[in-house]
Amino acid sequence: INLIIRQTGSKTENPDFSVLKNDFIIQGKSNSISSSYINGQTSRIVENILTLFPKKTGEVTIPTITAGKEKTDPIIIKVLSQDDYNKLSPEEQSITKKPEQKIFLEKNISNTSAYVGEELIYTLKILIDPSTPLINGTVIPPQSDDIVFEQFGDVTKTFETKNNKQYNVFQYKFLIFPQKSGDITLTSPIFQGSIQDLEDNEDDLNSIDNFFSFNSLSSRMFKEKPINLRAQPTMLKILPVPDGADFIANKVEIDDTLNTKDVQIGEAITRTITIQAYGAKANLIPDLKFENSNDFKLYDGNSNGKNYADQHDIIGVKSKQVIFMPLTEGKLNMPTAKIKYFNPKTKKVHTVESKPLFINVLKPENTQEQSLPTSSQEQKNNTLEKEVQSNTSVQEKTNLNTVENKTPIHGNYMIFVYGIIAGFIISSLLLGIIMFIRSKGKTNQNSKTIDLSKIKEACKANNSKKIYDELLAFAKNKWSEEQISNLSQIEKHFISNDLHEQFQELNKSLYSNDKNDFDANKLWKTLKASKTTNNESISDTPIKMELYPKN
């Protein structure tokens, strides 16, 4: 019913409508201010229009409404249910206000007894008499704190015949997903709008006051009538997900892929698992869980979900990346992705499992023991030693021939012999000095430090990706004869009991969504306390290059 309150005068105060809330639902409220000019006098009119829905049947009183010092008289109305109205005699019905319905609502739900997470389709129809054009309107779907609503498809327009009369029909569909078990009440859907109606308030046009009221006159000229329609609320009985099932769906498919099938020990491999569930939203699809084993370590990667729709269902698609890091060599079977769902149509628990996958795990390349190549300096030493040995043998042979021939040595020939002996002595002294200097330089080389200052800066920033890149760049430069591509290969060049654990934490930070637990400072301290297999210690300050390197 529409309750109209008019106030006249130069000054008006706002009415107090709170007294209506006990017996009525105030669905719509509008107001207008107009002025009229009669016999040289101006009058101000304030009009408040409220759309009320009685909360109960029987005699209901619209209480006194006050506005400052002014007040209305109470109004008693009689509210009948549809069944009570049908029981009235024709005479009684003739005096009961029951206007012909030119626009009304119908609702339907696919099932009032369902499971948590089950897809329900709620259909709302607005039926309109073709002789009553709809000017505008808004639909407010049913509401509940324990329900997720989503409009399903576009609004459709059709025609239906009821009681031998044809109506224009606007149809809305909503998908409903219960979030908890128990009894749930869906509030009434509401339609608010305005229509054109030739028969509405014709008497008001004959009123002099309304004739000179611009707002009232304009609405009557265009025959616009505000409407507020409400259907009945809906009761749902929601059951919990049956035992043995992870969630509710009409059909589930799993797609499982690997970015590669041949990896080395310690290299990361990305596995992408996509679950497609018909009749379920993506956020209701549970996450798959895998456990570490002796053959691999794993870390959670990115996860995302999207919803699509066909003519019959919503389709939830959830993709999740899992990072596997193999620890052993050989053919490794990946654990299958398995999920169980309850189909409300078949009333059975179904199991869907991905196809078997395997990877070939190889040893890291160039990690076998190899003899160290002879340096250029050592080759020079060998050459020098051979020359000395050759000189020695020549000298010994010369002395031997001298003794055997017992030929007297005279003049220039003796000087030549003494020169050879002196050269041999000087060469021996020089060789001794060179060998001493080389052994000193080699000692210094064995105890020298290596520069990891760039890695330290990356650790200070707690940037996992930067730390990994700097470690890899350092290792490729330091041990260029090897093809180093992962942390496991770098770890083999350090002597440390704790470095393996820290590299595992770095891997976890690289491939996991949770990056807050990684302690880069702890990794740096472990590196700083480590030595390489060549007995080199770690420096955190850049090393100055010598102008003349020892080697």
Coordinates of C-alpha atoms in Angstrom, one line a residue, residues 277-484:
A277 CA 34.5 -28.5 -11.9
Y278 CA 31.0 -28.2 -13.5
G279 CA 28.4 -26.8 -11.1
A280 CA 31.0 -25.4 -8.6
K281 CA 32.7 -22.0 -8.3
A282 CA 36.5 -21.9 -8.5
N283 CA 36.8 -20.8 -4.9
L284 CA 35.0 -23.9 -3.7
I285 CA 37.5 -26.3 -5.3
P286 CA 39.8 -27.5 -2.6
D287 CA 43.6 -27.3 -2.9
L288 CA 45.5 -30.5 -3.7
K289 CA 48.1 -31.5 -1.1
F290 CA 51.4 -33.3 -1.8
E291 CA 54.0 -34.4 0.7
N292 CA 57.9 -34.3 0.5
S293 CA 59.6 -37.7 0.0
N294 CA 63.1 -39.1 -0.2
D295 CA 63.0 -38.6 -3.9
F296 CA 62.0 -35.0 -4.1
K297 CA 61.3 -31.8 -2.2
L298 CA 58.3 -29.6 -3.3
Y299 CA 57.1 -26.1 -2.9
D300 CA 53.8 -24.4 -3.5
G301 CA 53.7 -22.2 -6.6
N302 CA 51.1 -19.8 -8.0
S303 CA 47.4 -20.5 -7.8
N304 CA 44.5 -18.9 -9.6
G305 CA 40.8 -19.5 -10.3
K306 CA 38.3 -18.4 -12.9
N307 CA 34.6 -19.0 -13.5
Y308 CA 32.9 -19.6 -16.8
A309 CA 29.4 -20.6 -17.7
D310 CA 27.6 -22.6 -20.4
Q311 CA 23.9 -22.9 -20.9
H312 CA 23.4 -25.3 -18.0
D313 CA 26.2 -24.8 -15.4
I314 CA 28.8 -22.5 -14.0
I315 CA 32.2 -24.0 -14.6
G316 CA 34.9 -23.3 -12.0
V317 CA 38.5 -23.7 -13.2
K318 CA 41.4 -23.7 -10.6
S319 CA 45.0 -24.0 -11.7
K320 CA 47.9 -24.6 -9.2
Q321 CA 51.6 -24.8 -9.7
V322 CA 53.7 -27.2 -7.6
I323 CA 57.5 -26.9 -7.8
F324 CA 59.3 -30.3 -7.6
M325 CA 63.0 -30.6 -6.9
P326 CA 64.4 -34.1 -7.5
L327 CA 67.0 -35.4 -5.0
T328 CA 67.8 -38.8 -6.5
E329 CA 68.9 -40.0 -10.0
G330 CA 66.8 -42.2 -12.2
K331 CA 63.2 -42.5 -13.4
L332 CA 61.0 -40.7 -10.9
N333 CA 57.3 -41.3 -10.8
M334 CA 55.3 -38.2 -9.9
P335 CA 52.5 -38.6 -7.3
T336 CA 49.1 -38.5 -9.0
A337 CA 46.6 -35.7 -8.4
K338 CA 43.5 -37.1 -6.9
I339 CA 40.2 -35.5 -5.9
K340 CA 36.9 -36.8 -4.6
Y341 CA 33.5 -35.0 -5.2
F342 CA 29.9 -35.7 -4.5
N343 CA 27.5 -35.5 -7.4
P344 CA 24.0 -34.4 -6.1
K345 CA 22.4 -35.8 -9.2
T346 CA 23.7 -39.4 -8.8
K347 CA 23.9 -39.1 -5.0
K348 CA 27.4 -40.8 -5.2
V349 CA 31.0 -39.9 -4.3
H350 CA 33.2 -40.0 -7.4
T351 CA 37.0 -40.1 -7.6
V352 CA 39.0 -38.4 -10.4
E353 CA 42.7 -39.0 -10.8
S354 CA 45.3 -37.6 -13.1
K355 CA 47.3 -39.7 -15.5
P356 CA 50.6 -41.1 -14.3
L357 CA 53.6 -38.8 -15.0
F358 CA 57.3 -39.5 -14.7
I359 CA 60.6 -37.6 -15.2
N360 CA 64.2 -38.6 -16.0
V361 CA 66.6 -37.3 -13.3
L362 CA 70.2 -37.1 -14.4
K363 CA 73.4 -36.3 -12.6
P364 CA 74.6 -32.7 -12.9
E365 CA 76.9 -32.3 -15.8
N366 CA 80.8 -32.0 -15.3
T367 CA 80.7 -32.9 -11.6
Q368 CA 82.8 -36.0 -11.9
E369 CA 86.4 -35.8 -10.6
Q370 CA 88.9 -34.7 -13.2
S371 CA 92.7 -34.3 -13.0
L372 CA 93.6 -30.7 -12.7
P373 CA 95.1 -29.2 -15.8
T374 CA 98.8 -28.2 -15.7
S375 CA 99.0 -24.4 -15.5
S376 CA 101.2 -22.4 -17.9
Q377 CA 103.6 -21.5 -15.1
E378 CA 104.1 -25.1 -14.1
Q379 CA 104.8 -25.9 -17.8
K380 CA 107.4 -23.1 -17.7
N381 CA 109.0 -24.7 -14.6
N382 CA 109.1 -28.1 -16.2
T383 CA 110.8 -26.6 -19.3
L384 CA 113.3 -24.7 -17.1
E385 CA 114.1 -27.9 -15.1
K386 CA 114.7 -29.8 -18.3
E387 CA 117.0 -27.1 -19.5
V388 CA 119.0 -27.3 -16.2
Q389 CA 119.1 -31.1 -16.4
S390 CA 120.4 -30.8 -20.0
N391 CA 123.1 -28.3 -18.9
T392 CA 124.1 -30.5 -16.1
S393 CA 124.4 -33.5 -18.3
V394 CA 126.4 -31.5 -20.8
Q395 CA 128.8 -30.3 -18.1
E396 CA 129.2 -33.7 -16.6
K397 CA 129.9 -35.1 -20.1
T398 CA 132.5 -32.4 -20.7
N399 CA 134.2 -33.0 -17.4
L400 CA 134.2 -36.7 -18.1
N401 CA 135.8 -36.2 -21.5
T402 CA 138.4 -33.9 -20.0
V403 CA 139.4 -36.5 -17.4
E404 CA 139.5 -39.4 -19.9
N405 CA 141.5 -37.5 -22.6
K406 CA 143.8 -35.9 -20.0
T407 CA 144.5 -33.2 -22.6
P408 CA 146.2 -30.2 -21.1
I409 CA 144.0 -27.1 -21.2
H410 CA 145.8 -23.9 -22.1
G411 CA 145.0 -20.3 -22.9
N412 CA 141.6 -19.3 -24.3
Y413 CA 140.3 -22.8 -24.0
M414 CA 140.6 -22.7 -20.2
I415 CA 138.7 -19.4 -20.0
F416 CA 135.9 -20.9 -22.1
V417 CA 135.6 -23.8 -19.6
Y418 CA 135.6 -21.6 -16.6
G419 CA 132.9 -19.4 -18.2
I420 CA 130.7 -22.5 -18.6
I421 CA 131.1 -23.5 -15.0
A422 CA 130.4 -19.9 -13.8
G423 CA 127.2 -19.8 -16.0
F424 CA 126.1 -23.1 -14.5
I425 CA 126.5 -21.8 -10.9
I426 CA 124.6 -18.5 -11.8
S427 CA 121.8 -20.5 -13.5
S428 CA 121.4 -22.7 -10.4
L429 CA 121.2 -19.7 -8.1
L430 CA 118.6 -18.0 -10.3
L431 CA 116.6 -21.3 -10.5
G432 CA 116.6 -21.5 -6.7
I433 CA 115.3 -17.9 -6.4
I434 CA 112.6 -18.5 -8.9
M435 CA 111.4 -21.7 -7.2
F436 CA 111.3 -19.9 -3.8
I437 CA 109.3 -17.0 -5.2
R438 CA 106.9 -19.5 -6.9
S439 CA 106.4 -21.5 -3.8
K440 CA 105.7 -18.3 -1.8
G441 CA 103.1 -17.2 -4.4
K442 CA 101.5 -20.6 -4.5
T443 CA 101.2 -20.5 -0.7
N444 CA 99.6 -17.1 -0.9
Q445 CA 97.3 -18.3 -3.7
N446 CA 96.1 -21.3 -1.6
S447 CA 95.2 -19.1 1.3
K448 CA 93.7 -16.2 -0.7
T449 CA 90.1 -15.0 -0.2
I450 CA 87.3 -14.9 -2.7
D451 CA 85.0 -11.9 -3.1
L452 CA 81.2 -12.4 -2.4
S453 CA 80.4 -8.7 -1.8
K454 CA 77.7 -8.6 -4.4
I455 CA 76.0 -11.6 -2.8
K456 CA 76.2 -9.9 0.6
E457 CA 74.4 -6.8 -0.8
A458 CA 71.7 -9.1 -2.2
C459 CA 71.4 -10.8 1.2
K460 CA 71.0 -7.4 2.9
A461 CA 68.1 -6.6 0.6
N462 CA 66.6 -10.1 1.4
N463 CA 66.0 -10.5 -2.3
S464 CA 65.9 -14.2 -3.1
K465 CA 66.0 -13.8 -6.9
K466 CA 68.9 -11.4 -6.7
I467 CA 70.8 -13.8 -4.3
Y468 CA 70.3 -16.7 -6.6
D469 CA 71.4 -14.7 -9.7
E470 CA 74.5 -13.4 -7.9
L471 CA 75.5 -16.9 -6.6
L472 CA 75.1 -18.4 -10.1
A473 CA 77.1 -15.6 -11.7
F474 CA 79.9 -15.9 -9.2
A475 CA 80.0 -19.7 -9.6
K476 CA 80.0 -19.6 -13.4
N477 CA 82.9 -17.2 -13.3
K478 CA 84.8 -19.0 -10.5
W479 CA 84.5 -22.5 -11.9
S480 CA 84.1 -21.6 -15.6
E481 CA 85.3 -25.1 -16.7
E482 CA 82.0 -26.5 -15.4
Q483 CA 78.5 -25.8 -16.6
I484 CA 77.0 -24.7 -13.3

